[in-house]
mmCIF file of C-alpha atoms and ligand atoms in Angstrom:
data_model
loop_
_atom_site.group_PDB
_atom_site.id
_atom_site.type_symbol
_atom_site.label_atom_id
_atom_site.label_comp_id
_atom_site.label_asym_id
_atom_site.label_seq_id
_atom_site.Cartn_x
_atom_site.Cartn_y
_atom_site.Cartn_z
ATOM 1 C CA MET E 64 81.223 132.563 37.311
ATOM 2 C CA PHE E 65 82.411 131.669 34.008
ATOM 3 C CA ASP E 66 85.675 130.010 35.401
ATOM 4 C CA ASN E 67 85.485 127.599 32.424
ATOM 5 C CA LEU E 68 84.909 129.562 29.845
ATOM 6 C CA GLN E 69 87.977 132.011 30.993
ATOM 7 C CA ASP E 70 90.357 129.487 31.267
ATOM 8 C CA LYS E 71 89.810 127.863 27.914
ATOM 9 C CA LEU E 72 89.426 131.377 26.531
ATOM 10 C CA ASP E 73 93.204 131.850 28.025
ATOM 11 C CA ARG E 74 94.484 128.715 26.604
ATOM 12 C CA ALA E 75 92.754 130.024 23.171
ATOM 13 C CA PHE E 76 94.457 133.331 23.037
ATOM 14 C CA LYS E 77 97.899 131.039 23.861
ATOM 15 C CA VAL E 78 98.096 130.275 20.401
ATOM 16 C CA LEU E 79 98.316 133.726 19.626
ATOM 17 C CA LYS E 80 100.773 135.073 22.389
ATOM 18 C CA GLY E 81 104.438 135.045 21.397
ATOM 19 C CA GLN E 82 103.810 135.185 17.308
ATOM 20 C CA GLY E 83 105.079 137.985 15.677
ATOM 21 C CA ASN E 84 102.042 138.962 14.381
ATOM 22 C CA ILE E 85 98.629 138.098 12.740
ATOM 23 C CA THR E 86 98.210 135.778 10.133
ATOM 24 C CA GLU E 87 95.433 134.131 8.709
ATOM 25 C CA ILE E 88 96.994 130.694 9.931
ATOM 26 C CA ASN E 89 97.445 131.611 13.541
ATOM 27 C CA VAL E 90 94.304 133.581 13.387
ATOM 28 C CA ALA E 91 92.392 130.548 12.246
ATOM 29 C CA GLU E 92 93.523 128.331 15.022
ATOM 30 C CA THR E 93 92.454 130.608 17.811
ATOM 31 C CA ILE E 94 89.297 131.526 16.535
ATOM 32 C CA LYS E 95 88.521 127.527 16.488
ATOM 33 C CA GLU E 96 89.345 127.490 19.830
ATOM 34 C CA ILE E 97 87.675 130.556 20.860
ATOM 35 C CA ARG E 98 84.362 128.709 19.046
ATOM 36 C CA LYS E 99 85.176 125.415 21.063
ATOM 37 C CA ALA E 100 85.193 127.354 24.507
ATOM 38 C CA LEU E 101 81.655 129.400 23.246
ATOM 39 C CA LEU E 102 80.165 126.044 22.543
ATOM 40 C CA ASP E 103 81.159 124.450 25.674
ATOM 41 C CA ALA E 104 79.774 127.421 27.760
ATOM 42 C CA ASP E 105 76.423 126.246 25.924
ATOM 43 C CA VAL E 106 76.583 129.446 23.713
ATOM 44 C CA ASN E 107 74.055 128.810 20.903
ATOM 45 C CA TYR E 108 75.489 127.577 17.795
ATOM 46 C CA LYS E 109 74.422 130.573 15.646
ATOM 47 C CA THR E 110 75.720 133.004 17.751
ATOM 48 C CA ALA E 111 78.705 131.475 18.455
ATOM 49 C CA LYS E 112 79.183 131.232 14.715
ATOM 50 C CA ALA E 113 78.205 134.529 13.870
ATOM 51 C CA PHE E 114 80.826 136.155 16.547
ATOM 52 C CA THR E 115 83.344 134.134 15.787
ATOM 53 C CA ASP E 116 83.483 134.953 12.149
ATOM 54 C CA ASP E 117 83.191 138.663 13.152
ATOM 55 C CA VAL E 118 86.217 138.314 15.495
ATOM 56 C CA LYS E 119 88.130 136.756 12.796
ATOM 57 C CA GLN E 120 87.240 139.222 10.043
ATOM 58 C CA LYS E 121 88.096 142.339 12.474
ATOM 59 C CA ALA E 122 91.426 140.809 13.645
ATOM 60 C CA LEU E 123 92.445 140.297 9.754
ATOM 61 C CA GLY E 124 91.924 143.521 9.048
ATOM 62 C CA GLU E 125 93.344 145.468 12.028
ATOM 63 C CA ASN E 126 96.949 146.738 10.991
ATOM 64 C CA VAL E 127 98.512 145.737 13.974
ATOM 65 C CA LEU E 128 100.751 148.394 15.669
ATOM 66 C CA ASN E 129 104.329 147.912 16.733
ATOM 67 C CA SER E 130 103.133 148.543 20.153
ATOM 68 C CA ILE E 131 100.571 145.829 20.704
ATOM 69 C CA SER E 132 101.083 141.995 20.277
ATOM 70 C CA PRO E 133 98.526 140.362 18.351
ATOM 71 C CA GLY E 134 97.400 138.645 21.838
ATOM 72 C CA GLN E 135 96.359 142.239 22.742
ATOM 73 C CA LEU E 136 94.809 142.938 19.880
ATOM 74 C CA LEU E 137 92.876 139.835 19.790
ATOM 75 C CA THR E 138 91.954 140.675 23.624
ATOM 76 C CA LYS E 139 90.679 143.865 22.748
ATOM 77 C CA ILE E 140 89.192 142.761 20.063
ATOM 78 C CA MET E 141 86.763 140.231 21.739
ATOM 79 C CA ASN E 142 86.587 142.527 24.378
ATOM 80 C CA ASP E 143 84.341 144.900 22.210
ATOM 81 C CA GLU E 144 82.877 142.173 20.985
ATOM 82 C CA LEU E 145 81.664 140.159 23.550
ATOM 83 C CA THR E 146 80.349 143.797 25.154
ATOM 84 C CA GLN E 147 78.017 144.199 22.087
ATOM 85 C CA LEU E 148 77.055 140.541 22.248
ATOM 86 C CA MET E 149 75.917 141.053 25.558
ATOM 87 C CA GLY E 150 74.036 144.465 24.479
ATOM 88 C CA GLY E 151 76.694 147.086 24.215
ATOM 89 C CA SER E 152 76.102 149.651 26.686
ATOM 90 C CA VAL E 153 73.825 149.456 30.376
ATOM 91 C CA THR E 154 69.880 149.674 30.413
ATOM 92 C CA GLU E 155 68.737 151.641 32.530
ATOM 93 C CA LEU E 156 65.034 150.386 33.965
ATOM 94 C CA GLU E 157 62.409 152.847 32.706
ATOM 95 C CA ILE E 158 61.157 154.289 36.348
ATOM 96 C CA GLY E 159 60.035 157.843 35.329
ATOM 97 C CA LYS E 160 56.116 157.564 36.017
ATOM 98 C CA ASN E 161 54.014 157.499 38.992
ATOM 99 C CA PRO E 162 53.018 155.036 39.506
ATOM 100 C CA THR E 163 55.507 152.721 37.088
ATOM 101 C CA VAL E 164 54.121 149.063 36.767
ATOM 102 C CA ILE E 165 56.280 146.397 36.413
ATOM 103 C CA LEU E 166 55.601 143.191 35.714
ATOM 104 C CA ILE E 167 57.711 140.019 37.038
ATOM 105 C CA ALA E 168 57.375 136.578 34.654
ATOM 106 C CA GLY E 169 59.102 133.439 34.233
ATOM 107 C CA LEU E 170 58.723 129.531 35.200
ATOM 108 C CA ASN E 171 58.962 128.274 38.768
ATOM 109 C CA GLY E 172 61.895 128.179 40.697
ATOM 110 C CA ALA E 173 63.602 130.772 38.087
ATOM 111 C CA GLY E 174 63.780 133.239 40.851
ATOM 112 C CA LYS E 175 61.017 135.404 40.239
ATOM 113 C CA THR E 176 59.785 135.722 44.049
ATOM 114 C CA THR E 177 63.319 136.299 45.120
ATOM 115 C CA PHE E 178 63.883 139.059 42.246
ATOM 116 C CA THR E 179 60.822 141.034 43.391
ATOM 117 C CA GLY E 180 61.947 141.238 46.726
ATOM 118 C CA LYS E 181 65.439 142.589 45.625
ATOM 119 C CA LEU E 182 64.231 145.042 42.982
ATOM 120 C CA ALA E 183 62.184 146.319 45.999
ATOM 121 C CA LYS E 184 65.306 147.040 48.134
ATOM 122 C CA TYR E 185 67.363 148.272 45.057
ATOM 123 C CA LEU E 186 64.344 150.888 44.329
ATOM 124 C CA LYS E 187 64.088 151.949 47.725
ATOM 125 C CA GLU E 188 67.634 151.833 48.866
ATOM 126 C CA LYS E 189 69.580 153.165 45.623
ATOM 127 C CA ARG E 190 67.012 154.249 43.790
ATOM 128 C CA GLY E 191 65.222 156.540 46.324
ATOM 129 C CA LYS E 192 61.654 155.157 45.127
ATOM 130 C CA LYS E 193 58.478 153.712 47.237
ATOM 131 C CA PRO E 194 57.795 150.630 46.025
ATOM 132 C CA LEU E 195 54.610 148.362 46.652
ATOM 133 C CA LEU E 196 54.787 144.462 46.108
ATOM 134 C CA VAL E 197 51.629 142.803 45.016
ATOM 135 C CA ALA E 198 51.256 138.798 45.188
ATOM 136 C CA GLY E 199 50.030 137.756 42.141
ATOM 137 C CA ASP E 200 50.850 133.922 42.554
ATOM 138 C CA VAL E 201 46.950 132.836 43.461
ATOM 139 C CA TYR E 202 47.622 129.126 42.960
ATOM 140 C CA ARG E 203 50.940 128.652 45.874
ATOM 141 C CA PRO E 204 49.612 130.046 49.020
ATOM 142 C CA ALA E 205 53.186 129.075 50.169
ATOM 143 C CA ALA E 206 54.533 131.601 47.309
ATOM 144 C CA ILE E 207 52.580 134.308 49.207
ATOM 145 C CA ASP E 208 54.233 133.949 52.489
ATOM 146 C CA GLN E 209 57.552 133.524 50.636
ATOM 147 C CA LEU E 210 56.927 137.422 49.214
ATOM 148 C CA GLU E 211 55.571 138.850 52.576
ATOM 149 C CA VAL E 212 58.793 137.040 54.471
ATOM 150 C CA LEU E 213 60.873 138.815 51.525
ATOM 151 C CA ALA E 214 59.127 142.097 51.986
ATOM 152 C CA GLN E 215 59.532 142.373 55.535
ATOM 153 C CA GLN E 216 63.211 141.458 55.266
ATOM 154 C CA VAL E 217 63.525 144.545 52.849
ATOM 155 C CA ASP E 218 61.002 146.872 54.635
ATOM 156 C CA VAL E 219 58.675 147.342 51.632
ATOM 157 C CA PRO E 220 54.581 146.663 51.662
ATOM 158 C CA VAL E 221 52.836 143.701 50.039
ATOM 159 C CA TYR E 222 49.471 143.818 48.404
ATOM 160 C CA THR E 223 47.590 140.729 48.808
ATOM 161 C CA ASN E 224 44.336 139.190 48.556
ATOM 162 C CA ARG E 225 44.368 135.523 49.764
ATOM 163 C CA ASP E 226 40.389 135.693 49.231
ATOM 164 C CA SER E 227 40.587 135.933 45.693
ATOM 165 C CA ASN E 228 41.678 133.265 42.793
ATOM 166 C CA ASP E 229 41.634 136.714 40.350
ATOM 167 C CA PRO E 230 45.518 137.073 39.343
ATOM 168 C CA ILE E 231 44.283 140.172 37.214
ATOM 169 C CA ALA E 232 42.012 141.689 39.473
ATOM 170 C CA ILE E 233 44.748 141.446 42.173
ATOM 171 C CA ALA E 234 47.039 142.884 40.048
ATOM 172 C CA GLU E 235 44.381 145.942 39.155
ATOM 173 C CA GLU E 236 43.840 146.346 42.847
ATOM 174 C CA GLY E 237 47.309 146.700 44.094
ATOM 175 C CA VAL E 238 47.715 149.529 41.288
ATOM 176 C CA ALA E 239 44.947 150.995 42.602
ATOM 177 C CA GLU E 240 46.263 150.504 45.905
ATOM 178 C CA ALA E 241 49.204 152.188 45.165
ATOM 179 C CA LYS E 242 47.822 155.174 43.548
ATOM 180 C CA LYS E 243 45.648 155.981 46.881
ATOM 181 C CA ASN E 244 48.742 155.784 49.276
ATOM 182 C CA GLY E 245 51.321 157.450 47.255
ATOM 183 C CA TYR E 246 53.642 154.414 46.149
ATOM 184 C CA ASN E 247 55.219 155.209 42.770
ATOM 185 C CA VAL E 248 56.715 152.097 41.782
ATOM 186 C CA VAL E 249 53.889 148.680 41.636
ATOM 187 C CA ILE E 250 56.003 145.362 41.495
ATOM 188 C CA VAL E 251 53.550 142.503 40.172
ATOM 189 C CA ASP E 252 55.066 139.232 41.514
ATOM 190 C CA THR E 253 52.944 136.530 39.066
ATOM 191 C CA ALA E 254 52.361 132.999 39.210
ATOM 192 C CA GLY E 255 54.637 130.597 37.139
ATOM 193 C CA ARG E 256 54.435 127.151 36.028
ATOM 194 C CA LEU E 257 57.319 124.033 35.640
ATOM 195 C CA ALA E 258 56.861 124.310 31.668
ATOM 196 C CA ILE E 259 55.137 126.902 29.445
ATOM 197 C CA ASP E 260 51.720 126.088 28.792
ATOM 198 C CA GLU E 261 48.928 128.129 27.141
ATOM 199 C CA ALA E 262 46.681 128.805 30.715
ATOM 200 C CA LEU E 263 50.119 130.437 31.835
ATOM 201 C CA MET E 264 50.598 132.567 28.803
ATOM 202 C CA ASN E 265 47.208 133.438 28.492
ATOM 203 C CA GLU E 266 46.968 134.755 32.319
ATOM 204 C CA ILE E 267 50.211 136.707 32.194
ATOM 205 C CA THR E 268 49.090 138.403 29.039
ATOM 206 C CA ALA E 269 45.591 139.197 30.677
ATOM 207 C CA VAL E 270 47.322 140.533 33.602
ATOM 208 C CA LYS E 271 49.852 142.861 31.038
ATOM 209 C CA GLU E 272 46.675 144.043 29.442
ATOM 210 C CA ALA E 273 44.566 145.089 32.529
ATOM 211 C CA THR E 274 47.907 146.574 34.004
ATOM 212 C CA GLN E 275 49.808 148.416 31.249
ATOM 213 C CA PRO E 276 53.269 147.937 33.068
ATOM 214 C CA HIS E 277 55.691 150.045 32.123
ATOM 215 C CA GLU E 278 58.082 147.319 32.684
ATOM 216 C CA ILE E 279 57.733 143.290 31.913
ATOM 217 C CA LEU E 280 60.971 141.995 33.251
ATOM 218 C CA PHE E 281 61.723 138.081 32.380
ATOM 219 C CA VAL E 282 63.260 136.031 35.225
ATOM 220 C CA VAL E 283 64.921 132.989 34.177
ATOM 221 C CA ASP E 284 67.646 130.556 35.667
ATOM 222 C CA SER E 285 71.342 130.933 33.863
ATOM 223 C CA MET E 286 71.952 127.307 35.102
ATOM 224 C CA THR E 287 69.784 126.024 32.771
ATOM 225 C CA GLY E 288 72.051 127.519 29.347
ATOM 226 C CA GLN E 289 70.104 127.289 26.433
ATOM 227 C CA ASP E 290 66.903 126.351 27.460
ATOM 228 C CA ALA E 291 66.889 129.690 29.508
ATOM 229 C CA VAL E 292 67.526 130.975 25.677
ATOM 230 C CA ASN E 293 64.532 129.217 24.470
ATOM 231 C CA THR E 294 62.142 129.731 27.034
ATOM 232 C CA ALA E 295 62.966 133.632 27.143
ATOM 233 C CA LYS E 296 62.170 133.719 23.242
ATOM 234 C CA THR E 297 58.657 131.751 23.592
ATOM 235 C CA PHE E 298 58.138 134.376 26.458
ATOM 236 C CA ASN E 299 58.963 137.290 24.062
ATOM 237 C CA ASP E 300 56.509 136.212 21.457
ATOM 238 C CA ARG E 301 54.280 136.441 23.835
ATOM 239 C CA LEU E 302 55.020 138.964 25.974
ATOM 240 C CA ASP E 303 57.078 141.370 24.236
ATOM 241 C CA PHE E 304 59.239 142.415 27.649
ATOM 242 C CA THR E 305 61.058 144.444 28.324
ATOM 243 C CA GLY E 306 64.332 143.329 29.677
ATOM 244 C CA VAL E 307 65.792 139.918 31.061
ATOM 245 C CA VAL E 308 66.978 139.193 34.910
ATOM 246 C CA LEU E 309 68.925 136.611 34.400
ATOM 247 C CA THR E 310 69.487 134.402 38.166
ATOM 248 C CA LYS E 311 72.191 132.158 39.828
ATOM 249 C CA LEU E 312 74.792 133.602 38.170
ATOM 250 C CA ASP E 313 76.754 133.038 41.690
ATOM 251 C CA GLY E 314 76.284 129.297 40.457
ATOM 252 C CA ASP E 315 78.183 126.923 38.336
ATOM 253 C CA THR E 316 76.710 127.928 35.554
ATOM 254 C CA ARG E 317 79.099 128.022 31.805
ATOM 255 C CA GLY E 318 77.789 131.557 30.608
ATOM 256 C CA GLY E 319 75.708 130.579 27.467
ATOM 257 C CA ALA E 320 72.679 132.293 28.391
ATOM 258 C CA ALA E 321 74.000 135.357 29.376
ATOM 259 C CA LEU E 322 76.019 135.567 25.467
ATOM 260 C CA SER E 323 73.226 134.285 23.737
ATOM 261 C CA ILE E 324 70.175 136.190 25.174
ATOM 262 C CA LYS E 325 70.705 139.154 23.736
ATOM 263 C CA SER E 326 71.164 138.289 20.168
ATOM 264 C CA VAL E 327 68.625 135.338 20.188
ATOM 265 C CA VAL E 328 66.017 137.468 21.691
ATOM 266 C CA ASN E 329 66.680 140.823 21.412
ATOM 267 C CA LYS E 330 66.031 142.172 24.349
ATOM 268 C CA PRO E 331 68.354 143.554 27.293
ATOM 269 C CA ILE E 332 69.519 142.039 30.002
ATOM 270 C CA LYS E 333 68.624 144.302 32.887
ATOM 271 C CA PHE E 334 69.964 142.739 36.132
ATOM 272 C CA ILE E 335 72.283 139.669 37.482
ATOM 273 C CA GLY E 336 71.374 137.669 40.242
ATOM 274 C CA THR E 337 74.349 136.378 42.346
ATOM 275 C CA GLY E 338 73.103 134.503 45.156
ATOM 276 C CA GLU E 339 70.495 134.194 47.512
ATOM 277 C CA LYS E 340 70.159 137.323 50.012
ATOM 278 C CA MET E 341 68.334 140.353 48.998
ATOM 279 C CA GLU E 342 71.366 142.268 48.284
ATOM 280 C CA ALA E 343 72.687 139.954 45.969
ATOM 281 C CA LEU E 344 71.453 141.946 42.826
ATOM 282 C CA ASP E 345 73.594 144.154 40.260
ATOM 283 C CA VAL E 346 72.474 145.987 37.207
ATOM 284 C CA PHE E 347 73.783 144.409 33.931
ATOM 285 C CA TYR E 348 76.861 145.901 32.289
ATOM 286 C CA PRO E 349 78.107 144.183 29.360
ATOM 287 C CA ASP E 350 81.211 145.591 29.651
ATOM 288 C CA ARG E 351 81.851 144.656 33.486
ATOM 289 C CA MET E 352 80.650 141.413 31.842
ATOM 290 C CA ALA E 353 83.301 140.900 28.871
ATOM 291 C CA SER E 354 86.248 142.092 31.464
ATOM 292 C CA ARG E 355 85.171 139.709 33.347
ATOM 293 C CA ILE E 356 84.941 136.708 31.270
ATOM 294 C CA LEU E 357 88.340 137.534 29.588
ATOM 295 C CA GLY E 358 89.808 137.602 33.321
HETATM 296 P P1 GDP D 105 60.231 131.348 41.625
HETATM 297 O O1 GDP D 105 59.878 130.147 41.736
HETATM 298 O O2 GDP D 105 60.313 131.763 40.195
HETATM 299 O O3 GDP D 105 59.463 132.648 42.674
HETATM 300 O O4 GDP D 105 61.526 131.243 42.448
HETATM 301 P P2 GDP D 105 61.920 131.954 43.465
HETATM 302 O O5 GDP D 105 62.147 133.014 44.179
HETATM 303 O O6 GDP D 105 61.843 130.999 45.158
HETATM 304 O O7 GDP D 105 63.455 130.900 43.620
HETATM 305 C C1 GDP D 105 63.857 129.476 44.021
HETATM 306 C C2 GDP D 105 64.959 129.312 44.375
HETATM 307 O O8 GDP D 105 65.788 129.707 43.610
HETATM 308 C C3 GDP D 105 65.349 129.637 45.908
HETATM 309 O O9 GDP D 105 65.667 128.706 46.998
HETATM 310 C C4 GDP D 105 66.051 130.951 45.651
HETATM 311 O O10 GDP D 105 66.706 131.468 46.852
HETATM 312 C C5 GDP D 105 66.895 130.413 44.760
HETATM 313 N N1 GDP D 105 67.479 131.574 44.080
HETATM 314 C C6 GDP D 105 66.806 133.027 43.415
HETATM 315 N N2 GDP D 105 67.734 133.596 42.715
HETATM 316 C C7 GDP D 105 68.819 133.398 43.227
HETATM 317 C C8 GDP D 105 70.087 133.769 42.693
HETATM 318 O O11 GDP D 105 70.387 134.757 42.044
HETATM 319 N N3 GDP D 105 71.519 132.728 43.274
HETATM 320 C C9 GDP D 105 71.339 131.287 43.777
HETATM 321 N N4 GDP D 105 72.308 130.821 43.666
HETATM 322 N N5 GDP D 105 70.171 131.137 44.338
HETATM 323 C C10 GDP D 105 69.053 132.027 43.726
#
């Protein structure tokens, strides 16, 4: 994860290593390298610029204590700033209501259905919940089959209605089923499209209005870089979602989406997907991710 970015930041810091103190000149050079590393990682330009301006100002403003080298000081500043950039502290899922309704949205192939299965497993095993899944993709029978297979793997029931082509009614039926049978979390998997279109947005908005979800999680493929950020923005403008799920961070992703989404969309990343298996899900901790990026 983020190997390339890690290498480049490491090289940027080398400029400062071995220097006795922080000066306008050696900081400027390092900052330039950091900005380049971020842009190469597909971080949004405005985000990269604001971030590096901030780091520079902090580095020049600090009094370097004798015990800390310029390299160490910059690493600390970077660590704090990267953590802030990714949201500061962890944002917990709101699962206090009974039942809690969680709507899953995103484009086809982002990893929605996989995440729905992973989330059910997480809620059941780590949070002691009793989840019910709802198969809301009425356009692709294969999507319903896929959800049923995953649900079986994680041993959680799925509400389906293969005779209906009305995702709003299915979602409402799913919530009613949960109330009737004592499930305390309802996770509604919705249909996606290959690209954003009006019909998709209208449909998800209608499902949102009908079910009044407590959480709307937007699932996006981190490998798509700045596209991920742009898609997130469009979905958020329409849906006002409560959190982002970044998938496929185990792949050859450059990291730009993880670093840019919070500042562009102002919604927290809540989970990351790190593989195809049902256990490959992590709660997103900005500070741990920052440490990981800095190596
Ligand atoms: P959907 O169309 O949004 O429901 O996407 P799917 O859940 O069907 O996922 C699309 C593909 O991405 C599948 O082959 C999944 O196994 C794969 N996938 C989903 N999440 C991850 C992840 O975190 N890491 C990896 N490597 N693959 C993933």
